[in-house]
Coordinates of C-alpha atoms and ligand atoms in Angstrom, one line a residue:
X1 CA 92.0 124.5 98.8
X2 CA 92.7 128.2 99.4
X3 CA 89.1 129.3 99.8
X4 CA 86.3 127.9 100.8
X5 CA 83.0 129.6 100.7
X6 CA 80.2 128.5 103.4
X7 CA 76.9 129.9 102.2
X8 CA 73.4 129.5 103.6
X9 CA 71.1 128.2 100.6
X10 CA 68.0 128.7 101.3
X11 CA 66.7 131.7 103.8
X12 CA 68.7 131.9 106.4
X13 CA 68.6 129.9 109.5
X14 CA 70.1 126.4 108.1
X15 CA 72.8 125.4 110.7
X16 CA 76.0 127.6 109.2
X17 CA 77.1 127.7 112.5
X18 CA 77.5 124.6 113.3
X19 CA 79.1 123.5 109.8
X20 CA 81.6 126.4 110.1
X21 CA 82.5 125.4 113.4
X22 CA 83.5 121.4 112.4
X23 CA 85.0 122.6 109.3
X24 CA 87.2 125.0 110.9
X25 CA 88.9 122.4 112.5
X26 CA 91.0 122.1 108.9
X27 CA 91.5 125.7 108.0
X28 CA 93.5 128.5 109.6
X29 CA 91.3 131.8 109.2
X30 CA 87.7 132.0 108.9
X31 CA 86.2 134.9 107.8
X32 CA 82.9 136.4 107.6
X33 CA 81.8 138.4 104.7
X34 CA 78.4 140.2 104.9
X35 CA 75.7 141.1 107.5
X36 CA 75.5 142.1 110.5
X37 CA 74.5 141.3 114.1
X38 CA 70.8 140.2 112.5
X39 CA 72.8 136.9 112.2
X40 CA 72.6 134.6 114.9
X41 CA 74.9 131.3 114.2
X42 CA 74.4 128.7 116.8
X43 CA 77.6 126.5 118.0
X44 CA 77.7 123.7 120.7
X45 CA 80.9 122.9 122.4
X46 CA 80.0 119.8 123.9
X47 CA 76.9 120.7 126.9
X48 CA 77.5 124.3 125.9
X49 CA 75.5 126.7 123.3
X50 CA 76.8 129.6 121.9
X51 CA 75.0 132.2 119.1
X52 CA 77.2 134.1 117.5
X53 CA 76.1 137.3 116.0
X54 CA 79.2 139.0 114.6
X55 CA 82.3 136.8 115.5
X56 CA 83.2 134.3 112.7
X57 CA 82.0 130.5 113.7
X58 CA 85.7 129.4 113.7
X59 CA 86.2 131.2 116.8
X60 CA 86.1 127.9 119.6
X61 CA 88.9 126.9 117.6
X62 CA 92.1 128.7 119.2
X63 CA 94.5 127.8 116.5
X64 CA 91.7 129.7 114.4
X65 CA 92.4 133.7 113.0
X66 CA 89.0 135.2 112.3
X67 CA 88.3 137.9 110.4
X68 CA 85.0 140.3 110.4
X69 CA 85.0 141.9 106.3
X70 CA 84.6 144.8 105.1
X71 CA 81.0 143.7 103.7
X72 CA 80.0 143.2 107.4
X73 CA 78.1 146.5 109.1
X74 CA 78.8 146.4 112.7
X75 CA 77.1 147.6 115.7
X76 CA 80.5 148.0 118.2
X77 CA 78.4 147.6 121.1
X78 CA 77.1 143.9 120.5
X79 CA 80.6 143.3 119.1
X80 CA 82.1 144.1 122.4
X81 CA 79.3 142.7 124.3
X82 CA 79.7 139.6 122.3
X83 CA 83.7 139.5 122.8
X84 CA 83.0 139.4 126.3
X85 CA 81.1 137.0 126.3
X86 CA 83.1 134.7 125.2
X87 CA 86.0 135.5 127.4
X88 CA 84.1 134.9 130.5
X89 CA 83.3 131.3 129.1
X90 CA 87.1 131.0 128.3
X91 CA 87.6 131.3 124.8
X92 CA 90.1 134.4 124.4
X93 CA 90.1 136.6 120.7
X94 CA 93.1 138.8 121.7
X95 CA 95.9 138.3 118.9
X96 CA 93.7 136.5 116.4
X97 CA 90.4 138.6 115.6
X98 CA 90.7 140.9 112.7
X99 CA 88.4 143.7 111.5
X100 CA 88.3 145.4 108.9
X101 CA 88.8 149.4 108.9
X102 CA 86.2 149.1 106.4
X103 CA 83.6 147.8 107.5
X104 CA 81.2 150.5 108.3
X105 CA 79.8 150.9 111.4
X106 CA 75.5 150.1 112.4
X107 CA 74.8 153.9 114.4
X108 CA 71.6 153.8 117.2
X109 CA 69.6 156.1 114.1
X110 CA 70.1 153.2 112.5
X111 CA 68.5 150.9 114.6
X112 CA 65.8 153.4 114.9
X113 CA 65.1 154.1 111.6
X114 CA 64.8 149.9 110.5
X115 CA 61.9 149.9 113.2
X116 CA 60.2 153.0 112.6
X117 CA 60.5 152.1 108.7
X118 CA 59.4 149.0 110.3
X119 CA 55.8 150.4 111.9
X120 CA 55.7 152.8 109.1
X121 CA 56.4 152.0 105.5
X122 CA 58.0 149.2 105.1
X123 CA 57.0 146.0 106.8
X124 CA 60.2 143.5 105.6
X125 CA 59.7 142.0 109.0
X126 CA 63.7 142.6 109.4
X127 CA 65.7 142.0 113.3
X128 CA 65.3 145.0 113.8
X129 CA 69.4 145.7 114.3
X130 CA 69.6 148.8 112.1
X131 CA 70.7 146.1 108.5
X132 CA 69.2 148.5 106.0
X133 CA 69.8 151.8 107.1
X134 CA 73.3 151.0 107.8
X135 CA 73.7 149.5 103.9
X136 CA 72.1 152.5 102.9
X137 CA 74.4 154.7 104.2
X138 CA 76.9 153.0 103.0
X139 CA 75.3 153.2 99.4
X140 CA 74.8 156.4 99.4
X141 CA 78.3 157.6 101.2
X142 CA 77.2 158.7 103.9
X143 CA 78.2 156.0 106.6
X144 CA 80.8 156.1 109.0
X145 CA 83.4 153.1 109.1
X146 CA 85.3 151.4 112.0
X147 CA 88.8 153.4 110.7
X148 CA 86.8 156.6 111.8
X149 CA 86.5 155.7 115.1
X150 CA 90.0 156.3 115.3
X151 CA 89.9 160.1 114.5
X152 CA 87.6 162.2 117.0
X153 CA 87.8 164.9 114.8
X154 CA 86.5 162.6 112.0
X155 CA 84.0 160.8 114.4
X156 CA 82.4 163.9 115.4
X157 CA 82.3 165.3 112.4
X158 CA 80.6 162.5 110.6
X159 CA 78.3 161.9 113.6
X160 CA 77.1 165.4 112.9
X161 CA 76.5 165.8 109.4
X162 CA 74.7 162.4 109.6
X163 CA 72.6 163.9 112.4
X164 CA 71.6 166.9 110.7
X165 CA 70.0 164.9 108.3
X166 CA 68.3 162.0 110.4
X167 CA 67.1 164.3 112.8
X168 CA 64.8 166.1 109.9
X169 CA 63.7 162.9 109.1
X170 CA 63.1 161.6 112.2
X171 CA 61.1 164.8 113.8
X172 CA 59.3 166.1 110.1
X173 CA 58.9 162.1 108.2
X174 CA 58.2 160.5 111.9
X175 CA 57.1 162.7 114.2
X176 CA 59.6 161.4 116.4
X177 CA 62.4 163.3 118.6
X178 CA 65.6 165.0 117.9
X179 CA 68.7 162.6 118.7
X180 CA 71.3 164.1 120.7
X181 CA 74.5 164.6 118.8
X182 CA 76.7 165.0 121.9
X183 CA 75.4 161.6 123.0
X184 CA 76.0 159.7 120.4
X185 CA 79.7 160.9 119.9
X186 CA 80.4 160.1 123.3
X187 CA 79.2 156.9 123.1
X188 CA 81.5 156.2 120.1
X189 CA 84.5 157.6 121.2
X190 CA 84.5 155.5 123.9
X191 CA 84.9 152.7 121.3
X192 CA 88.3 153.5 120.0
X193 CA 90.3 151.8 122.7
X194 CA 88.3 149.2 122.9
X195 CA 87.9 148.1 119.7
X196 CA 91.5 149.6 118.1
X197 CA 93.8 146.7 118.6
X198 CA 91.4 144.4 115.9
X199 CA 91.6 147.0 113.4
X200 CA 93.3 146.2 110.2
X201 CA 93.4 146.3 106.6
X202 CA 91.7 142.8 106.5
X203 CA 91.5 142.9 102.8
X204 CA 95.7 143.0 102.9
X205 CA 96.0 140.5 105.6
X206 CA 93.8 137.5 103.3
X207 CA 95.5 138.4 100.4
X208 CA 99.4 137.4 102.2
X209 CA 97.2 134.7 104.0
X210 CA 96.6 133.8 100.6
X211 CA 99.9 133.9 99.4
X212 CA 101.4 131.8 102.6
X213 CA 98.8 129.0 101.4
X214 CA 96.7 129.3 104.0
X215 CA 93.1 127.5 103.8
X216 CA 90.5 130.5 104.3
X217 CA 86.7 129.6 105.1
X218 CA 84.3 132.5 104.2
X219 CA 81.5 132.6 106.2
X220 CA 77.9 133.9 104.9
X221 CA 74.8 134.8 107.2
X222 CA 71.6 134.8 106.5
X223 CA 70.8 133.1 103.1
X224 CA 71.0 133.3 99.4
X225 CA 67.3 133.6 98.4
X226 CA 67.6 136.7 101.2
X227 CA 70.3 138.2 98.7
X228 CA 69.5 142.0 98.4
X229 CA 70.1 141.1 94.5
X230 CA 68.9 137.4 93.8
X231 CA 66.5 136.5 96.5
X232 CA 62.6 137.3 97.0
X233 CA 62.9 141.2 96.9
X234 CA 61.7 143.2 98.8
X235 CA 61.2 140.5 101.4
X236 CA 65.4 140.3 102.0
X237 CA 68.2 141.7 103.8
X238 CA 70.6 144.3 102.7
X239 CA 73.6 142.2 101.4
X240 CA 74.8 139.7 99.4
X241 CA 74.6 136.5 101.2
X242 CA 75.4 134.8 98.1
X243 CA 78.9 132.9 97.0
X244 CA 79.9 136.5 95.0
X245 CA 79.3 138.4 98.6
X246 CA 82.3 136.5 99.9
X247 CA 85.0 138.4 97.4
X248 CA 83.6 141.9 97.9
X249 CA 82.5 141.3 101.4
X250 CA 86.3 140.4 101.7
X251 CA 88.7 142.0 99.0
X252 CA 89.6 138.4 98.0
X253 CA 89.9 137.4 94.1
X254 CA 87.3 134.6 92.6
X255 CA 90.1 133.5 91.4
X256 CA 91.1 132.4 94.9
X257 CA 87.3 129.9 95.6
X258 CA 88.2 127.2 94.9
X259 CA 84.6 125.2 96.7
X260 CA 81.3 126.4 97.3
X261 CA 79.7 124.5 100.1
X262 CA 75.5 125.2 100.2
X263 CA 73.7 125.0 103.8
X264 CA 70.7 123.5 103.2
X265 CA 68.2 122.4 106.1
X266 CA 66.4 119.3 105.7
X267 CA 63.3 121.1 105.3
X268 CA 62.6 124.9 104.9
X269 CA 61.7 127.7 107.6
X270 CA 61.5 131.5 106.8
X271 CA 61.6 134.6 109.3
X272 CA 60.1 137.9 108.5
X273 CA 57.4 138.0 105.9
X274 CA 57.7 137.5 102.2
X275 CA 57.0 134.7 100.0
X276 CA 57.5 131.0 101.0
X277 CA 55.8 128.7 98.4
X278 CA 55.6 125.3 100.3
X279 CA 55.0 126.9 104.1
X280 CA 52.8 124.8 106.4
X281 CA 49.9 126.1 108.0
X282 CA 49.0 123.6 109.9
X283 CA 49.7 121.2 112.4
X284 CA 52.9 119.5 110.3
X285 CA 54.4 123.0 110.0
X286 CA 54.1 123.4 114.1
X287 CA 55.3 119.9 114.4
X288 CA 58.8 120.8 112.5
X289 CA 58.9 123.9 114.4
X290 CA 58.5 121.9 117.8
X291 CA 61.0 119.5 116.6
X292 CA 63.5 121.3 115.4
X293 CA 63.2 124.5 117.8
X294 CA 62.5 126.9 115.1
X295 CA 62.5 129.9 116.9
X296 CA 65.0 133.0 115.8
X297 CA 67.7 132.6 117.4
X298 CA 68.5 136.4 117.4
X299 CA 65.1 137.3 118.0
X300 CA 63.4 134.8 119.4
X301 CA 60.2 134.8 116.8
X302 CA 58.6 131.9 115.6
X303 CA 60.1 130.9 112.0
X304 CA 57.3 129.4 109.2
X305 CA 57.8 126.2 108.4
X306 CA 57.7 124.1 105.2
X307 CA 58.7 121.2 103.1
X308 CA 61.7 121.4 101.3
X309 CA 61.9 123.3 98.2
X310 CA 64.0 121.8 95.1
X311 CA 62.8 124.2 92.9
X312 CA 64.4 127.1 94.9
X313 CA 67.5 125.0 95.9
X314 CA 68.3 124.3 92.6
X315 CA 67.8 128.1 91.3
X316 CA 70.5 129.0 94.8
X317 CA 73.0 126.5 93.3
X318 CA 72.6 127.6 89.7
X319 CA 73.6 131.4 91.6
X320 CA 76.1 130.5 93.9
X321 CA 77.3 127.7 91.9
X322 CA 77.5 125.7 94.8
X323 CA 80.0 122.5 94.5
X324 CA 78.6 120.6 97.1
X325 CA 75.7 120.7 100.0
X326 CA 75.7 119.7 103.8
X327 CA 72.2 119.0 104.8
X328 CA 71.5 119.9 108.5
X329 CA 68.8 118.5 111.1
X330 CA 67.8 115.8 108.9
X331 CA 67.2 114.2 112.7
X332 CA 63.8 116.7 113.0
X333 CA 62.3 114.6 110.3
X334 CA 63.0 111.2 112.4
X335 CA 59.4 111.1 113.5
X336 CA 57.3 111.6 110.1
X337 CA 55.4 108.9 108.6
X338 CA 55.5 111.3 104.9
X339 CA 58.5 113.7 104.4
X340 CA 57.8 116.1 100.9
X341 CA 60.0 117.4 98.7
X342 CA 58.5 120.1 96.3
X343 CA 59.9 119.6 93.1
X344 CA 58.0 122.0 90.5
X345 CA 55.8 125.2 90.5
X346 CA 52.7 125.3 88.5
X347 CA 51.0 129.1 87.9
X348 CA 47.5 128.7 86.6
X349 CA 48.2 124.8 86.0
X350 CA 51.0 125.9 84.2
X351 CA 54.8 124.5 84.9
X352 CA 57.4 127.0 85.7
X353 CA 60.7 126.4 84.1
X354 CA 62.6 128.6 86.6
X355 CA 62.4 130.0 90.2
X356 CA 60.5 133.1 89.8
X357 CA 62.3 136.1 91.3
X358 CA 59.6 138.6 91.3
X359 CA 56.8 139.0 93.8
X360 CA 53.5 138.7 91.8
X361 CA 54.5 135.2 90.5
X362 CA 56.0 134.2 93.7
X363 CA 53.0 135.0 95.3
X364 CA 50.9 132.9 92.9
X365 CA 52.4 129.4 93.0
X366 CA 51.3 126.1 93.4
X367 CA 53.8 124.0 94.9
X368 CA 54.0 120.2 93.3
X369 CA 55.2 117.7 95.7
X370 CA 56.3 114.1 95.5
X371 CA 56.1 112.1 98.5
X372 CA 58.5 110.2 100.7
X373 CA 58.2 107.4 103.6
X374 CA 60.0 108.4 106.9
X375 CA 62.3 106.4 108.5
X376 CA 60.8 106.5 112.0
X377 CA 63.7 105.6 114.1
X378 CA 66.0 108.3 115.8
X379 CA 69.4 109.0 113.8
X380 CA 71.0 111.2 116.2
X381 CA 73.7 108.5 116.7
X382 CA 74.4 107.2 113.1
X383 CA 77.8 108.2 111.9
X384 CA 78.6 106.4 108.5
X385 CA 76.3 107.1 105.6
X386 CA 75.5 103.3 105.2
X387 CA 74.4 102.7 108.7
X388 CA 71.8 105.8 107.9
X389 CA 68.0 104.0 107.5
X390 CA 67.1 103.1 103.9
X391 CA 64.6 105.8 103.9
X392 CA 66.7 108.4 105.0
X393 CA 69.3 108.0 102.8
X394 CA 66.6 107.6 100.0
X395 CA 65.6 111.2 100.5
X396 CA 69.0 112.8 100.9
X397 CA 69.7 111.1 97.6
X398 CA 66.4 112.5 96.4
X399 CA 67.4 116.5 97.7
X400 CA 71.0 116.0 95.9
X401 CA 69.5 114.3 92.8
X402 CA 65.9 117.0 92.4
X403 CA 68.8 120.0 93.1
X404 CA 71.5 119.0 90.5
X405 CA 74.2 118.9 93.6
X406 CA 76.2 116.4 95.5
X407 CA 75.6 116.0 99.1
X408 CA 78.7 116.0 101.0
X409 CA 77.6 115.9 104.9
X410 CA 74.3 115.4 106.6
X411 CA 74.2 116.6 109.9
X412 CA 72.3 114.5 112.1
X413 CA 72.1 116.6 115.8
X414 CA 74.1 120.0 117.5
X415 CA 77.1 118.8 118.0
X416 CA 80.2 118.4 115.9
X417 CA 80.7 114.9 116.5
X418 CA 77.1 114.7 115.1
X419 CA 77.9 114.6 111.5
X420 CA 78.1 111.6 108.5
X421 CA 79.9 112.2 105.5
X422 CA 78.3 111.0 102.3
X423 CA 81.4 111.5 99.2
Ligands
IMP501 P1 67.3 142.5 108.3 O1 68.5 141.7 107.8 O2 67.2 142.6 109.8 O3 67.1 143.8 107.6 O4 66.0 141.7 107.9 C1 65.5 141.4 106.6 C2 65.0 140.0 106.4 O5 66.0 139.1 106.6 C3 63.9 139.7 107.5 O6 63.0 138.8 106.9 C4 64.7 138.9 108.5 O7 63.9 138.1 109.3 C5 65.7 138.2 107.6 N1 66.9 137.8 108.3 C6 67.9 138.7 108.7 N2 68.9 138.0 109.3 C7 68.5 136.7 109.3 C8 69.1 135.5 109.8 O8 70.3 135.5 110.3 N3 68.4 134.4 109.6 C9 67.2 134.3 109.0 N4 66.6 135.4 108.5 C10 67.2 136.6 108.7

């Protein structure tokens, strides 16, 4: 199994982390292919809880070689802040953290264009880390990548050029002040040491992995229906969270995937605005977010709640062409006397033979649920599928049978150990 592609199916949120972290346990590099530090994968090693923003969720595992893509923007400041982090709590990156000379680099105008654009024009609701503007520089070839922080004369250059043009659009679009060039190439330079013995050509360094028959897990943040191409536009990040992000975000062949493994949280939550056809507005939805600690866990907001949604899950596995799902927190449901499960849209009492992609229908759905008992008895501690209650194995059945996909793990709490394996 040379690669294996983690990808979050719904919209972000739905317990990567933790997967990525018990599956690494198998493999020898894990990789992350898109995104940014907007990300925020949660890991528990045993009492202790991690969020990852940038490092790869194979990182606890020291046999583990993780790899940051060239599809990943990064700001080198939470990167360092984050490496740090982790080598005060013991777990040391030197010798097997790779990334990518590439990847392009998030810059502070960056962060303070997303929330002016934020107040101003464009109200995605994003993190606020500087996502889009990055990926638009990149687009539009203007953005500076990790290699250049290795050339001052490069650096500053760059830097400059980019500032002449932000700063007219920060004073005359935004009425806001001049950023000071000098500043901001100090600040960088005084990356290159710091960051220069993880720089490599990652793309080269999979490719031999490849070759040697190692087992590569590429890990996706955020979700696929928050894909810049596939999911609700406008209401979605800058990349490709989806299955196809992983071989650009990486320089790895299709030829090389050999399983797509779909994320898919018991229920569904959304941060940020945009459409979210079976969200809960009352006291159910608060009830899952109570339960299941639904708050971002990069920026702390409260995320919407809902049922799940087959309709969408099924159009994420048609576009990722996902092999298998691993449902998470299926425990945050072990209270409810009715779990739902949408399973079609109507517009204007109309069925829907397809997950609409574009706003205006989005925006006009009528979910149609079918209805489930609960299993009202704590699951936290279950470990083989059959010992799982009759109900809840009834509705995992019912999410792998309304989505057209086998389930191959339900996660059942935090921890690794916390995990059943259904086929
Ligand atoms: P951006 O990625 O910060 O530009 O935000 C764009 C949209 O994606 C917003 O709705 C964010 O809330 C959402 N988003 C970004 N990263 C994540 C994530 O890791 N989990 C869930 N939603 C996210």
């Amino acid at each position: 199994m040379p690669v294996q592609i983690i990808v979050g199916a719904q919209w972000g949120d739905e317990g990567k982390g933790k997967i990525v972290d018990m599956l690494a346990g198998d493999a020898d590099i894990v990789a992350r292919y898109q995104g940014g530090a907007n990300a925020g994968h949660t890991v528990c090693i045993g009492d202790r809880q991690f969020v990852l923003h940038l490092l790869p969720s194979g990182i606890f595992h020291p046999h583990i070689c993780c790899v940051i893509g060239n599809g990943v923007v990064i700001d080198p400041s939470a990167l360092l802040g984050e490496i740090a982090q982790l080598q005060a709590a013991g777990f040391n990156v030197g010798g097997r953290l790779f990334i990518s000379h590439n990847a392009h680099l998030i810059m502070p105008y960056h962060k303070l264009l997303d929330v002016i654009r934020e107040q101003t024009t464009n109200k995605i609701g994003t993190t606020g880390r500087g996502i889009g503007p990055a990926y638009i520089d990149k687009a539009t070839r203007n953005g500076i990548r990790i290699v250049d922080l290795l050339d001052r004369d490069v650096l500053a250059r760059k830097i400059t050029a980019n500032l002449e043009e932000k700063n007219q659009i920060l004073t005359k679009v935004y009425g806001e002040t001049k950023i000071d060039v000098d500043a901001i190439i100090a600040e960088y330079e005084a990356f290159d040491k710091k960051i220069d013995e993880y720089i490599t050509d990652t793309a080269l360094y999979l490719n031999k992995a490849l070759a040697d028959g190692k087992r590569i897990i590429a890990e996706g943040a955020q979700g696929a229906l928050l894909d810049v191409d596939h999911g609700t536009y406008p209401y979605v990040t800058s990349s490709n969270p989806t299955s196809g992000g992983a071989c650009t975000g990486l320089g790895i062949p299709p030829t090389a995937v050999s399983d797509i493994v779909g994320i898919v949280k018991a229920y569904c939550t959304r941060v940020g605005n945009g459409p979210f056809p079976t969200e809960l507005l009352d006291a159910t939805g608060e009830r899952l977010r109570t339960i299941g600690q639904e708050f971002g866990a990069t920026t702390g907001r409260p995320r919407r709640c809902g049922w799940f949604d087959a309709v969408a899950l099924r159009y994420s596995a048609m576009i990722n062409g996902i092999t298998r799902i691993a449902i998470t927190k299926l425990d945050v449901l072990d209270t409810f006397e009715e779990i739902k499960i949408c399973v079609g849209y109507e517009v204007k009492g109309k069925r829907l033979k397809s997950f609409p992609t574009d706003l205006a229908t989005l925006e006009r759905i009528t979910p149609v649920f079918e209805s489930f008992p609960g299993w009202k008895e704590p699951i936290s501690s279950v470990r083989s599928y059959a010992d799982l209650p009759s109900n809840a194995r009834r509705y995992v059945e019912a999410l792998g049978g309304l989505t057209g996909t086998s389930v191959w793990l339900v996660s059942v709490g935090a921890r690794r150990d916390q995990t059943v394996t259904c086929s």
